[in-house]
Coordinates of C-alpha atoms in Angstrom, one line a residue:
X1 CA 16.0 6.7 -13.4
X2 CA 13.2 5.2 -11.2
X3 CA 10.6 6.4 -13.8
X4 CA 12.7 4.8 -16.7
X5 CA 13.0 1.6 -14.9
X6 CA 9.2 1.5 -14.2
X7 CA 8.5 2.2 -17.9
X8 CA 10.8 -0.6 -18.9
X9 CA 8.9 -2.8 -16.4
X10 CA 5.6 -2.0 -18.0
X11 CA 7.0 -2.9 -21.4
X12 CA 8.2 -6.2 -20.1
X13 CA 4.6 -7.3 -19.4
X14 CA 4.6 -8.7 -23.0
X15 CA 7.2 -11.3 -21.9
X16 CA 5.8 -14.6 -20.8
X17 CA 6.1 -15.5 -17.2
X18 CA 5.8 -18.8 -15.3
X19 CA 5.9 -20.1 -11.8
X20 CA 5.3 -23.5 -10.3
X21 CA 2.2 -24.2 -8.2
X22 CA 2.5 -24.3 -4.5
X23 CA 2.1 -27.6 -2.7
X24 CA -0.1 -27.6 0.4
X25 CA 1.4 -28.9 3.6
X26 CA -0.2 -32.0 5.2
X27 CA 0.7 -31.0 8.8
X28 CA -2.0 -29.8 11.2
X29 CA -2.9 -26.1 10.5
X30 CA -2.9 -23.0 12.6
X31 CA -5.9 -20.8 12.2
X32 CA -5.6 -17.0 11.4
X33 CA -8.4 -14.5 11.3
X34 CA -7.2 -11.6 9.2
X35 CA -9.1 -8.3 9.2
X36 CA -9.1 -6.4 5.8
X37 CA -9.5 -2.7 5.8
X38 CA -11.5 -2.8 2.5
X39 CA -13.5 -5.5 0.6
X40 CA -11.3 -8.4 -0.5
X41 CA -12.0 -7.6 -4.1
X42 CA -10.0 -4.3 -3.9
X43 CA -6.9 -4.9 -6.2
X44 CA -4.6 -3.3 -3.6
X45 CA -5.3 -6.3 -1.4
X46 CA -4.0 -8.6 -4.1
X47 CA -1.1 -10.1 -2.1
X48 CA -3.6 -11.7 0.2
X49 CA -5.9 -13.0 -2.5
X50 CA -3.0 -14.5 -4.3
X51 CA -1.4 -16.1 -1.3
X52 CA -4.7 -17.7 -0.5
X53 CA -5.5 -18.7 -4.2
X54 CA -2.0 -20.2 -4.8
X55 CA -1.9 -22.1 -1.6
X56 CA 0.9 -20.2 0.0
X57 CA -0.9 -20.0 3.4
X58 CA -1.8 -23.7 3.2
X59 CA 1.8 -24.6 2.4
X60 CA 2.7 -22.8 5.6
X61 CA 0.1 -24.9 7.5
X62 CA -2.3 -22.1 7.9
X63 CA -6.1 -21.8 7.5
X64 CA -6.9 -18.2 7.0
X65 CA -10.3 -16.5 7.4
X66 CA -10.7 -13.0 6.0
X67 CA -13.1 -10.5 7.5
X68 CA -13.6 -6.9 6.4
X69 CA -13.5 -4.1 8.9
X70 CA -13.9 -0.8 7.1
X71 CA -10.7 1.3 7.4
X72 CA -7.2 0.6 8.8
X73 CA -7.8 2.4 12.1
X74 CA -10.9 0.3 12.8
X75 CA -8.9 -2.8 12.0
X76 CA -6.2 -1.8 14.6
X77 CA -8.8 -1.0 17.2
X78 CA -10.5 -4.4 16.6
X79 CA -7.2 -6.2 16.9
X80 CA -6.4 -4.5 20.1
X81 CA -9.7 -5.9 21.4
X82 CA -8.8 -9.5 20.4
X83 CA -11.4 -9.6 17.5
X84 CA -8.8 -10.9 15.0
X85 CA -5.4 -12.3 14.9
X86 CA -3.8 -10.0 12.3
X87 CA -5.0 -7.2 10.0
X88 CA -4.1 -4.6 7.4
X89 CA -3.6 -0.9 7.6
X90 CA -1.1 1.7 6.4
X91 CA 2.2 1.6 8.1
X92 CA 1.6 4.8 10.1
X93 CA -1.6 3.4 11.9
X94 CA 0.2 2.2 15.1
X95 CA 1.6 5.7 15.5
X96 CA -1.9 7.1 15.6
X97 CA -3.5 4.3 17.5
X98 CA -0.9 4.1 20.3
X99 CA -1.7 7.7 21.0
X100 CA -5.3 6.6 21.8
X101 CA -4.3 3.6 23.9
X102 CA -4.6 0.8 21.4
X103 CA -1.7 -1.6 21.7
X104 CA -1.0 -2.7 18.1
X105 CA 2.2 -2.6 16.0
X106 CA 3.3 -3.5 12.5
X107 CA 4.8 -7.0 12.0
X108 CA 5.5 -6.6 8.3
X109 CA 5.6 -3.6 5.8
X110 CA 4.6 -4.5 2.2
X111 CA 7.0 -2.3 0.3
X112 CA 9.7 0.2 0.9
X113 CA 7.7 3.2 -0.6
X114 CA 4.5 4.9 0.3
X115 CA 1.1 3.2 -0.4
X116 CA 0.0 6.4 -2.1
X117 CA 1.4 7.7 -5.4
X118 CA 1.4 11.1 -7.1
X119 CA 0.0 10.6 -10.6
X120 CA 0.2 13.6 -13.1
X121 CA -0.9 14.0 -16.6
X122 CA 2.3 14.2 -18.6
X123 CA 1.0 16.9 -20.8
X124 CA 0.7 19.2 -17.7
X125 CA 4.4 18.8 -17.0
X126 CA 3.9 18.9 -13.2
X127 CA 7.3 19.5 -11.4
X128 CA 8.5 21.4 -8.4
X129 CA 9.2 24.4 -10.6
X130 CA 5.9 24.3 -12.3
X131 CA 3.4 23.1 -9.7
X132 CA 2.1 26.7 -9.0
X133 CA -1.2 27.2 -10.8
X134 CA -1.7 23.4 -11.3
X135 CA -4.9 21.5 -10.3
X136 CA -4.5 18.8 -7.9
X137 CA -6.9 16.3 -6.3
X138 CA -6.8 14.3 -3.1
X139 CA -9.3 12.0 -1.4
X140 CA -9.1 13.9 1.9
X141 CA -7.6 17.0 3.4
X142 CA -6.8 15.0 6.6
X143 CA -4.7 12.1 5.5
X144 CA -1.3 11.4 3.9
X145 CA -2.5 12.2 0.4
X146 CA -2.8 15.9 1.4
X147 CA 0.1 16.0 3.8
X148 CA 2.5 14.7 1.0
X149 CA 1.1 17.2 -1.5
X150 CA 1.5 20.1 1.0
X151 CA 5.0 19.0 2.0
X152 CA 5.9 19.0 -1.7
X153 CA 4.5 22.6 -2.0
X154 CA 6.4 23.8 1.0
X155 CA 9.7 22.2 -0.1
X156 CA 9.2 24.0 -3.5
X157 CA 8.8 27.3 -1.7
X158 CA 5.3 27.9 -3.2
X159 CA 2.7 29.9 -1.5
X160 CA -0.4 28.0 -0.1
X161 CA -2.8 29.6 -2.4
X162 CA -0.7 29.2 -5.5
X163 CA -2.2 25.9 -6.5
X164 CA -5.6 24.5 -6.6
X165 CA -6.4 21.4 -4.4
X166 CA -9.8 19.7 -4.2
X167 CA -10.9 16.7 -2.2
X168 CA -13.1 14.3 -4.1
X169 CA -14.1 10.6 -4.1
X170 CA -11.7 8.2 -5.8
X171 CA -13.9 7.7 -8.8
X172 CA -14.3 11.4 -9.3
X173 CA -10.6 11.9 -9.0
X174 CA -9.6 9.4 -11.7
X175 CA -12.5 10.6 -13.9
X176 CA -11.5 14.3 -13.7
X177 CA -7.8 13.3 -14.3
X178 CA -8.7 11.4 -17.3
X179 CA -10.8 14.3 -18.7
X180 CA -8.1 16.8 -18.1
X181 CA -10.0 18.7 -15.3
X182 CA -7.2 17.8 -12.9
X183 CA -3.5 17.9 -13.6
X184 CA -2.5 15.5 -10.9
X185 CA -4.0 13.3 -8.1
X186 CA -2.6 11.5 -5.0
X187 CA -4.0 8.1 -4.6
X188 CA -3.4 4.4 -5.3
X189 CA -1.9 3.3 -8.6
X190 CA -5.1 1.6 -9.8
X191 CA -6.7 5.0 -9.9
X192 CA -4.2 6.1 -12.4
X193 CA -4.7 3.0 -14.5
X194 CA -8.4 3.8 -14.6
X195 CA -7.7 7.4 -15.6
X196 CA -5.6 6.2 -18.4
X197 CA -8.6 4.6 -20.1
X198 CA -9.3 8.0 -21.6
X199 CA -5.9 7.8 -23.5
X200 CA -3.9 10.1 -21.3
X201 CA -0.3 9.2 -20.2
X202 CA 0.7 9.6 -16.5
X203 CA 3.9 10.0 -14.6
X204 CA 3.9 8.2 -11.4
X205 CA 6.0 9.2 -8.3
X206 CA 5.8 7.8 -4.8
X207 CA 4.5 10.2 -2.2
X208 CA 7.3 9.4 0.1
X209 CA 9.5 11.6 -2.0
X210 CA 8.0 14.5 -0.2
X211 CA 6.5 13.0 3.1
X212 CA 7.8 10.0 5.1
X213 CA 4.8 7.9 4.3
X214 CA 4.8 4.1 4.3
X215 CA 3.2 1.2 2.5
X216 CA 0.5 -1.2 3.7
X217 CA 1.4 -3.0 6.9
X218 CA 0.3 -6.2 8.5
X219 CA -0.6 -5.4 12.1
X220 CA -1.0 -7.5 15.3
X221 CA -1.8 -6.6 18.9
X222 CA 0.9 -6.9 21.5
X223 CA -1.0 -9.9 22.9
X224 CA -1.1 -11.8 19.6
X225 CA 2.7 -11.2 19.1
X226 CA 3.4 -12.6 22.5
X227 CA 1.0 -15.5 22.3
X228 CA 1.1 -16.7 18.6
X229 CA 4.4 -15.8 17.1
X230 CA 4.7 -19.0 15.1
X231 CA 1.5 -18.5 13.2
X232 CA 2.3 -14.7 12.6
X233 CA 5.7 -15.7 11.1
X234 CA 4.1 -18.2 8.8
X235 CA 1.5 -15.6 7.6
X236 CA 4.0 -12.9 7.0
X237 CA 6.3 -15.4 5.0
X238 CA 3.4 -16.5 2.8
X239 CA 2.2 -12.9 2.2
X240 CA 5.7 -11.6 1.3
X241 CA 5.9 -14.6 -1.1
X242 CA 2.8 -13.2 -2.9
X243 CA 4.2 -9.7 -2.8
X244 CA 7.5 -10.9 -4.5
X245 CA 5.4 -12.8 -7.1
X246 CA 3.5 -9.7 -8.0
X247 CA 6.6 -7.6 -8.3
X248 CA 8.6 -10.2 -10.3
X249 CA 5.8 -11.7 -12.4
X250 CA 3.0 -9.1 -12.8
X251 CA 1.5 -10.6 -15.9
X252 CA 1.1 -14.1 -14.6
X253 CA 0.0 -12.8 -11.2
X254 CA -2.6 -10.8 -12.9
X255 CA -3.9 -13.8 -14.7
X256 CA -4.2 -15.7 -11.4
X257 CA -5.8 -12.8 -9.7
X258 CA -8.4 -12.3 -12.5
X259 CA -9.4 -15.9 -12.1
X260 CA -9.9 -15.4 -8.3
X261 CA -11.7 -12.1 -8.6
X262 CA -13.6 -12.3 -11.9
X263 CA -15.9 -9.4 -10.8
X264 CA -13.1 -6.9 -10.9
X265 CA -13.9 -3.9 -13.0
X266 CA -10.2 -4.0 -14.2
X267 CA -9.2 -6.1 -17.2
X268 CA -6.4 -8.6 -16.9
X269 CA -4.1 -6.3 -18.8
X270 CA -5.0 -3.4 -16.5
X271 CA -4.4 -5.6 -13.4
X272 CA -0.9 -6.5 -14.9
X273 CA -0.2 -2.8 -15.2
X274 CA -1.3 -2.2 -11.7
X275 CA 1.0 -4.9 -10.5
X276 CA 3.9 -3.6 -12.4
X277 CA 3.4 -0.1 -11.0
X278 CA 3.1 -1.5 -7.4
X279 CA 6.4 -3.3 -8.0
X280 CA 8.1 -0.1 -9.1
X281 CA 6.5 2.5 -6.9
X282 CA 5.4 0.7 -3.7
X283 CA 7.0 -2.8 -3.2
X284 CA 10.6 -1.9 -4.1
X285 CA 13.1 -0.2 -1.9
X286 CA 13.5 -2.7 1.0
X287 CA 16.8 -4.3 1.8
X288 CA 15.0 -7.0 3.7
X289 CA 11.5 -7.9 2.5
X290 CA 8.8 -6.8 4.9
X291 CA 11.1 -4.9 7.2
X292 CA 10.3 -1.5 8.7
X293 CA 12.9 1.3 8.5
X294 CA 13.1 2.7 12.0
X295 CA 14.4 6.1 10.8
X296 CA 11.4 6.5 8.6
X297 CA 9.0 5.5 11.4
X298 CA 10.6 8.1 13.7
X299 CA 10.5 10.7 11.0
X300 CA 6.8 10.1 10.4
X301 CA 6.1 10.3 14.2
X302 CA 8.0 13.7 14.1
X303 CA 5.8 14.9 11.2
X304 CA 2.7 13.9 13.0
X305 CA 3.9 15.7 16.2
X306 CA 4.4 18.8 14.1
X307 CA 0.9 18.4 12.5
X308 CA -0.6 17.9 16.0
X309 CA -1.9 14.5 15.2
X310 CA -0.1 13.0 18.2
X311 CA 1.0 14.8 21.3
X312 CA 3.7 12.5 22.8
X313 CA 6.9 11.2 21.3
X314 CA 7.3 7.5 21.9
X315 CA 10.0 5.0 21.3
X316 CA 9.5 4.1 17.5
X317 CA 10.0 0.4 18.3
X318 CA 6.6 0.5 19.9
X319 CA 5.0 0.9 16.6
X320 CA 6.8 -2.0 14.7
X321 CA 8.8 -5.2 15.1
X322 CA 11.1 -6.8 12.4
X323 CA 11.2 -10.1 14.4
X324 CA 8.9 -11.7 11.9
X325 CA 10.7 -10.6 8.7
X326 CA 14.2 -12.0 9.6
X327 CA 14.6 -15.7 9.4

């Protein structure tokens, strides 16, 4: 059913979309330094680009400065040292960083599903019953991409050596998937859109079907949460507005994004497809926009304890707060 709804959403890209422009507030502005885990041009960071471009932050009375810190873990470490007000990483990052003494937590989760998606060549018919003997690609053997794939293998009662798994760079993954050298990859949906340039058709399934992974999160240090809650609430509200626009209006959002990031290697139609896939496979699934599910956070901590990535079980509320997603 989810797959059918997503296909229908992709078809609906041909339907015209519209939205009124945001009006900037005239009141004095709060300043926010936001640390990005990748270059701002990355399409997976589109909510922040759109919120800035459309004036959503300005309408909240914010002046936002973006800085890039390579990798979500580095973002969290920098936030704990006071080198930024907010930053981006995957939702599991506070679990790993608290283990190392960095006092950060998530203040908003950008979607109810995992940031990573399993993308399979439809011709290969990759299912739990048929995955033995298939060729899979992941960007790393030490992150959620591999953990989710291995959890799927174990749940399917398949022996460890019964499937081929390679770790490659993202471009190599989508190129080999497009050529048919791999049957499936685990990564972000834009990789699948690039693979489809070769003419293949992919099936997309969220990685959280097999492992309690989460979407991108907005992080803040404990000190920032205590000292600047008003600005954090404004930033979260504006960013979630952009997430909702991408989910509801992928075609119009793609047009605006392409204007803001003309150097993107993706065409406007490809960006619209990425946005529609994000709406189906990442952004959907939250009863309250931006809110964390405490049960999933606890399940993910348990999984990391089992994997030996953390050694101490902590109260899951140390890793997130939903104070900024409830009005």
